[in-house]
CSV table of C-alpha atoms in Angstrom, one decimal:
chain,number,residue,atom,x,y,z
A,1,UNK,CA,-24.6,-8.4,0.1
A,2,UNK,CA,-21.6,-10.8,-0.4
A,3,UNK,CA,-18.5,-10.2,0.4
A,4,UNK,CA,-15.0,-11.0,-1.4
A,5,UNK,CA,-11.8,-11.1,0.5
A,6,UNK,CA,-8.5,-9.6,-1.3
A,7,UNK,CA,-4.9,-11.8,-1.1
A,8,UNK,CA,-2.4,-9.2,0.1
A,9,UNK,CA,-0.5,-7.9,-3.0
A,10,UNK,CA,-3.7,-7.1,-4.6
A,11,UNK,CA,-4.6,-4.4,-1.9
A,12,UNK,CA,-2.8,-2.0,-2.9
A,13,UNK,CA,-6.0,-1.3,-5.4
A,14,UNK,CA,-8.8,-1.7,-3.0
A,15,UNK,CA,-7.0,1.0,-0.2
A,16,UNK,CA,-5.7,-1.7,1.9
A,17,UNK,CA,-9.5,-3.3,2.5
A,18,UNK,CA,-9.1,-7.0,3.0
A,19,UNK,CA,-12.8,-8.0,2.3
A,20,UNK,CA,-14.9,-5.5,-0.1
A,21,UNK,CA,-19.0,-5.8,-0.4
A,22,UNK,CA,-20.1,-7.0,-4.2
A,23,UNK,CA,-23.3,-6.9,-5.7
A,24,UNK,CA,-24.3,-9.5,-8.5
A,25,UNK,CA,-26.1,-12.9,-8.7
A,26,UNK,CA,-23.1,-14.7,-10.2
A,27,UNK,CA,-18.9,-14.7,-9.4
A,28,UNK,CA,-18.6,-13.1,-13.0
A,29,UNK,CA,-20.7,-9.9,-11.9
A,30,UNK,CA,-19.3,-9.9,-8.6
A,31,UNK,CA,-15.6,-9.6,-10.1
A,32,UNK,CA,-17.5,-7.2,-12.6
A,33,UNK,CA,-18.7,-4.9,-9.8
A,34,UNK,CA,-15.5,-5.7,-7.9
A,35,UNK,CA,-13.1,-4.3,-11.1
A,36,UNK,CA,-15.8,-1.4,-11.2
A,37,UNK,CA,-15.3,-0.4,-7.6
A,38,UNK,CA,-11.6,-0.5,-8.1
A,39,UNK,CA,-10.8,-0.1,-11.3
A,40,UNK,CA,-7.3,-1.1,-11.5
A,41,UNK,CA,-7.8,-4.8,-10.2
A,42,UNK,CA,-8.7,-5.4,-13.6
A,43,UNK,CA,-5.3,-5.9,-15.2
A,44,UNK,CA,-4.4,-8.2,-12.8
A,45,UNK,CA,-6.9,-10.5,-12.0
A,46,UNK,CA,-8.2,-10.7,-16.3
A,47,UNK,CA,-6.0,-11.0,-19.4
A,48,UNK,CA,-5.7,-9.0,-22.3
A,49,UNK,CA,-8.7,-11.4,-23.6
A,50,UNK,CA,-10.8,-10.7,-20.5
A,51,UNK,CA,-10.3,-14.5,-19.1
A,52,UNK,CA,-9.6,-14.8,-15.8
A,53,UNK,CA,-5.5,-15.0,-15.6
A,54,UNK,CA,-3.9,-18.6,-14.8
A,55,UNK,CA,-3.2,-17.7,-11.1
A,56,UNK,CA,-6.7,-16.5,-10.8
A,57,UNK,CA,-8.3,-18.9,-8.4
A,58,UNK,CA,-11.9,-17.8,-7.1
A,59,UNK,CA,-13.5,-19.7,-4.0
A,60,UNK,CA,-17.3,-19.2,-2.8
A,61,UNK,CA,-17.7,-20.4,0.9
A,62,UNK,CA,-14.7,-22.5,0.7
A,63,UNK,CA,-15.2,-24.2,-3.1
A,64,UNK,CA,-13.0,-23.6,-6.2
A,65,UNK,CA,-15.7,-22.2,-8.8
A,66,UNK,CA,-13.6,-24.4,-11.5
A,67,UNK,CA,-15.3,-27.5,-9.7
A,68,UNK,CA,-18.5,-24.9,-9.8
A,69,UNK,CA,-19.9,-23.3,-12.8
A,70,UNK,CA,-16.5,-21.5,-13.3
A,71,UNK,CA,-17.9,-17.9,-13.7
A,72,UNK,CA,-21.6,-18.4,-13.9
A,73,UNK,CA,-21.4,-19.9,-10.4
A,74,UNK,CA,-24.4,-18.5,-8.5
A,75,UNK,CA,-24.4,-16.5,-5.5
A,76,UNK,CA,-26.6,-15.0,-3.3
A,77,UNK,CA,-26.1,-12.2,-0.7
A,78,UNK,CA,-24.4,-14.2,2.1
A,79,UNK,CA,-22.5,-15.8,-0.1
A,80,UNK,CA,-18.5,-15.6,1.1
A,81,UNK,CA,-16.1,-15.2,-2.0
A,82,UNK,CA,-12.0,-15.2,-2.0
A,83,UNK,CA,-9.6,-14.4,-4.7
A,84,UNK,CA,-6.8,-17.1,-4.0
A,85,UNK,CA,-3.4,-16.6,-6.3
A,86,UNK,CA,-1.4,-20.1,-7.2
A,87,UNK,CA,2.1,-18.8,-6.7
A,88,UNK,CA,4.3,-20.3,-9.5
A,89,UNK,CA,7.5,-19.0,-12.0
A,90,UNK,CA,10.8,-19.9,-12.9
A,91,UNK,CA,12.8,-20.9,-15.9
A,92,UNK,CA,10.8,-22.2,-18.3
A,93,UNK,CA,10.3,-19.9,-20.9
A,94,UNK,CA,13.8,-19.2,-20.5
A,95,UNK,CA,14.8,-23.0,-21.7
A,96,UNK,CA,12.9,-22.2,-24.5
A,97,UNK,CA,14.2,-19.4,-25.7
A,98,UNK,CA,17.5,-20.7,-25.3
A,99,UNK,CA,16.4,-23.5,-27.6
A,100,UNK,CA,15.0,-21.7,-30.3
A,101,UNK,CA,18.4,-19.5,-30.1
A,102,UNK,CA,20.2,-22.7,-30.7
A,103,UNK,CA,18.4,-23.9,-33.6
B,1,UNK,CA,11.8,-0.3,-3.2
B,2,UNK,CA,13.8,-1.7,-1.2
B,3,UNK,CA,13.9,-5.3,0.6
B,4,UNK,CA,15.9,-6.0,4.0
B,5,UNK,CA,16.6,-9.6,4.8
B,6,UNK,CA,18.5,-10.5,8.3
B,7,UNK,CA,21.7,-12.9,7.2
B,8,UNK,CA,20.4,-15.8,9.4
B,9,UNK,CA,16.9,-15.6,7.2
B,10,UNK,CA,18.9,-14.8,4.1
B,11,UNK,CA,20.9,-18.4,5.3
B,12,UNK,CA,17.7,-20.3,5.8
B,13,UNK,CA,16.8,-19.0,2.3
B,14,UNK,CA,19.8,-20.2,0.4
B,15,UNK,CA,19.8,-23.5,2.6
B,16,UNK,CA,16.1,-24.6,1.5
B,17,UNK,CA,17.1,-23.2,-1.9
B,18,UNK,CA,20.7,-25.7,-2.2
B,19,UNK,CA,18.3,-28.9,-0.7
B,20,UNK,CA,16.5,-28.4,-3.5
B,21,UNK,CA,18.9,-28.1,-6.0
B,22,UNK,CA,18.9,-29.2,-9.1
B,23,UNK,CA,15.2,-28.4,-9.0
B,24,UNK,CA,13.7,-24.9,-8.5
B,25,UNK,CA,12.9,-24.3,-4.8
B,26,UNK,CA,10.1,-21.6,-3.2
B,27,UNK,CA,8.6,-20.3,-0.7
B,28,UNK,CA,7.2,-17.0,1.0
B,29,UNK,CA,8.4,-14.1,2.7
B,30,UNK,CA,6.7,-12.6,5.7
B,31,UNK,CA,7.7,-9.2,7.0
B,32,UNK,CA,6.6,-5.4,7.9
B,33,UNK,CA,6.5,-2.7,5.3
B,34,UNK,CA,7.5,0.6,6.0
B,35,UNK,CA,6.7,2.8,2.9
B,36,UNK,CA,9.2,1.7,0.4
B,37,UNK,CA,10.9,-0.5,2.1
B,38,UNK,CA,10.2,-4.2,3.3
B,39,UNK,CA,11.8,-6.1,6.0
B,40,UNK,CA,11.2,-9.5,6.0
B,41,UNK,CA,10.6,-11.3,9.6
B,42,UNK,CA,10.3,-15.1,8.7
B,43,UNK,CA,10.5,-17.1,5.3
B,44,UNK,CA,7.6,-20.1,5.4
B,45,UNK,CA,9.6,-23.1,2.7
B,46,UNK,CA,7.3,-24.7,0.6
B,47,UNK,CA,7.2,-28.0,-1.4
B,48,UNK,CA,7.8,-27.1,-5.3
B,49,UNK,CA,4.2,-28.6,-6.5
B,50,UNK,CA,5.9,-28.9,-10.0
B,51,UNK,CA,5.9,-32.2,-11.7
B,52,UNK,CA,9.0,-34.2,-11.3
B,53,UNK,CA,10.2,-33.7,-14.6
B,54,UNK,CA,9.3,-29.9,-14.6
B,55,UNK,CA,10.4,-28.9,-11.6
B,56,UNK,CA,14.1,-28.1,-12.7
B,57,UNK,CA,13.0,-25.1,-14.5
B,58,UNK,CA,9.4,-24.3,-12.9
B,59,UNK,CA,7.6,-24.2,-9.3
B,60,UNK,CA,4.4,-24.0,-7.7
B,61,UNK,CA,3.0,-23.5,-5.1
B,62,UNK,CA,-0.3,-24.9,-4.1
B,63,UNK,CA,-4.0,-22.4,-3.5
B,64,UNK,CA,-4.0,-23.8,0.2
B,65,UNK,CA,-0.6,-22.9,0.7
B,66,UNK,CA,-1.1,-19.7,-0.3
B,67,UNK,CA,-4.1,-19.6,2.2
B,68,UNK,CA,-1.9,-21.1,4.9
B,69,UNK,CA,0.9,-18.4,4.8
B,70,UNK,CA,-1.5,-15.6,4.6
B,71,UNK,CA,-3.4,-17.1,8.2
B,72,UNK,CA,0.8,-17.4,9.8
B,73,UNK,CA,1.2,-13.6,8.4
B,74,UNK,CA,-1.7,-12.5,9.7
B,75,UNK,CA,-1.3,-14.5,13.1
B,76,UNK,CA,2.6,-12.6,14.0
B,77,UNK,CA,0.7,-9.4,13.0
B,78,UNK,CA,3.0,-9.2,9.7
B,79,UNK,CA,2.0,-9.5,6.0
B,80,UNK,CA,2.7,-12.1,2.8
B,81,UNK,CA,5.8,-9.7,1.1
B,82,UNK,CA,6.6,-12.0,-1.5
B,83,UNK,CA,8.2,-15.3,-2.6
B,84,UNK,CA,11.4,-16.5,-3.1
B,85,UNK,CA,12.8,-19.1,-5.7
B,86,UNK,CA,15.8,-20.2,-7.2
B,87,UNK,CA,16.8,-20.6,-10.5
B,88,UNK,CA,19.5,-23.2,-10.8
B,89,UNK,CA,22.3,-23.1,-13.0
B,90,UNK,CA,20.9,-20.1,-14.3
B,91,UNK,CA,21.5,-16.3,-13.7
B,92,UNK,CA,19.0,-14.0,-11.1
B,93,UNK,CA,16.7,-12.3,-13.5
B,94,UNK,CA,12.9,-13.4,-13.9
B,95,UNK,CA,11.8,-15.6,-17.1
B,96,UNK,CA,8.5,-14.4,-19.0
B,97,UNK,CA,7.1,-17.1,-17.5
B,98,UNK,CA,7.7,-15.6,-13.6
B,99,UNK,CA,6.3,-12.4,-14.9
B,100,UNK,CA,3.3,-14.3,-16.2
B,101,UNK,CA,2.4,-15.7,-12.7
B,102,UNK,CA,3.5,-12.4,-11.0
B,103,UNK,CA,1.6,-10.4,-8.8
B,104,UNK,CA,1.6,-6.7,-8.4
B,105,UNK,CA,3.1,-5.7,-4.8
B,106,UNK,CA,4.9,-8.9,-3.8
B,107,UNK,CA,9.1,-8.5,-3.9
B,108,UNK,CA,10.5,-11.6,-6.3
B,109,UNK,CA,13.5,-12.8,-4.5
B,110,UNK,CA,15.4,-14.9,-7.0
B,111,UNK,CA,18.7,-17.0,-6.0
B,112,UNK,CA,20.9,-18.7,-8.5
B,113,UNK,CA,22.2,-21.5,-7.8
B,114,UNK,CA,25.2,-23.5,-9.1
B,115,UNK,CA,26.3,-27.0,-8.8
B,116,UNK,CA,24.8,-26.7,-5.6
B,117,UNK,CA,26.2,-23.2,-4.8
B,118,UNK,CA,24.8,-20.0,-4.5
B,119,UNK,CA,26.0,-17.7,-6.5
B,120,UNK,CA,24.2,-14.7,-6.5
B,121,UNK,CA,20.6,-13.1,-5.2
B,122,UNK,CA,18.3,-10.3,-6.6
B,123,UNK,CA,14.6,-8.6,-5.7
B,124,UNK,CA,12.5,-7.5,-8.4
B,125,UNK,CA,8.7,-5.9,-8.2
B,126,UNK,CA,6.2,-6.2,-11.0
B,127,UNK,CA,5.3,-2.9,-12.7
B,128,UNK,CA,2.0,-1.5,-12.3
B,129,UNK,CA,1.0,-2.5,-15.8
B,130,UNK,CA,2.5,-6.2,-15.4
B,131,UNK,CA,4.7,-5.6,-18.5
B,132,UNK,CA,8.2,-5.6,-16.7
B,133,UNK,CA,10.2,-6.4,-13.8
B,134,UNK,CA,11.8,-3.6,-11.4
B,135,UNK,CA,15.0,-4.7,-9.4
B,136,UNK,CA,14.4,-3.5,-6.1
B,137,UNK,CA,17.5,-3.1,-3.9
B,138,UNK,CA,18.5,-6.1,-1.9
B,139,UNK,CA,19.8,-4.9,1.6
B,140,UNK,CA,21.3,-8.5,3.7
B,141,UNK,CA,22.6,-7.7,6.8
């Protein structure tokens, strides 16, 4: 079956396991078997719509599935899969807050 | 929680943090855990991917780097802890938009800067159900 490695601040849901077997024929029903297996992954890796969240970046041997089929990419059962997080913050909501403040 | 940075880390911190200055500066912190408590080993600086005219008030930080850092954690037998940043001119606390990007786990070390000073740093943690920040203590020594 594939396989799907988990960044580090996620495995605190998976019991500390780095890599987790998925079933499915496509990344969405991997992630769906993967959130099924470990049910609280789900808040973090979809939002409140059920998209994947911004910093949500899933490769299959190596390729960003945006450049794929985004979700409908197709696997098969050595396919290897990777949740990759973009790290990014800082003020920016902040400046706009301030601005609406000021107006 | 807690998070225990060494002075001379906590000085590389603030210096990568002041070069950047007026922009927002990042990078990773790489440490052991010990139940609630993290001590932080090395920092890895990164370039703030922002657009020049966004990165005063926003950073980011490259897939690959992420990738990267994890490999150099996992090489000196440690693990990814969390990120630092700075928010110039601007008090410690995270924006809505750092708690967008958060991940669960990580420690959030976040250093104002002014006019090229630092002023003052926190640590915050992301609660369970992502809806709020937790200060953590912040233990330099």
């Amino acid at each position: 079956m594939a396989t799907i490695q988990i960044p580090t601040p996620l495995r605190t849901y998976t019991n500390g396991e780095t890599e987790i077997t998925i079933k499915g024929n496509t990344v969405g029903e991997a992630l769906h078997d993967l959130t099924t297996q470990h049910v609280a992954l789900k808040q973090h890796l979809y939002n409140e719509d059920g998209k994947l969240r911004a910093f949500v970046n899933i490769f299959v041997d190596g390729d960003d599935v945006r450049h794929l089929n985004g979700e409908s990419t197709a696997i098969n059962a050595d396919s290897s899969l990777r949740i990759v997080p973009s790290v990014a913050g800082g003020l920016v909501y902040q400046h706009t807050i301030n601005m609406r403040k000021s107006q | 929680m807690a998070l225990y940075l060494p002075e001379d880390i906590y000085k590389q911190v603030t210096g990568n943090l002041i070069d950047a200055y007026p922009n927002e500066g990042a990078g990773f912190l790489i440490g052991k855990v010990r139940d609630e408590q993290r001590d932080v080993c090395m920092i890895l600086a990164l370039h703030n991917e922002s657009e020049t005219n966004e990165a005063r008030n926003r950073y980011k930080i490259k897939a690959n780097a992420y990738v990267e850092a994890e490999s150099t954690a996992e090489k000196h037998d440690l693990d990814l802890i969390g990120v630092f940043h700075s928010h110039p001119d601007h008090p410690a606390k995270p924006s809505e938009y750092d708690r967008e990007f958060a991940l669960p786990w990580w420690s959030y070390l976040i250093v104002s800067v002014y006019k090229n000073k630092v002023d003052h740093a926190t640590s915050w943690v992301l609660s369970d159900n992502r809806d709020h920040f937790i200060e953590e203590l912040l233990n330099i020594e």
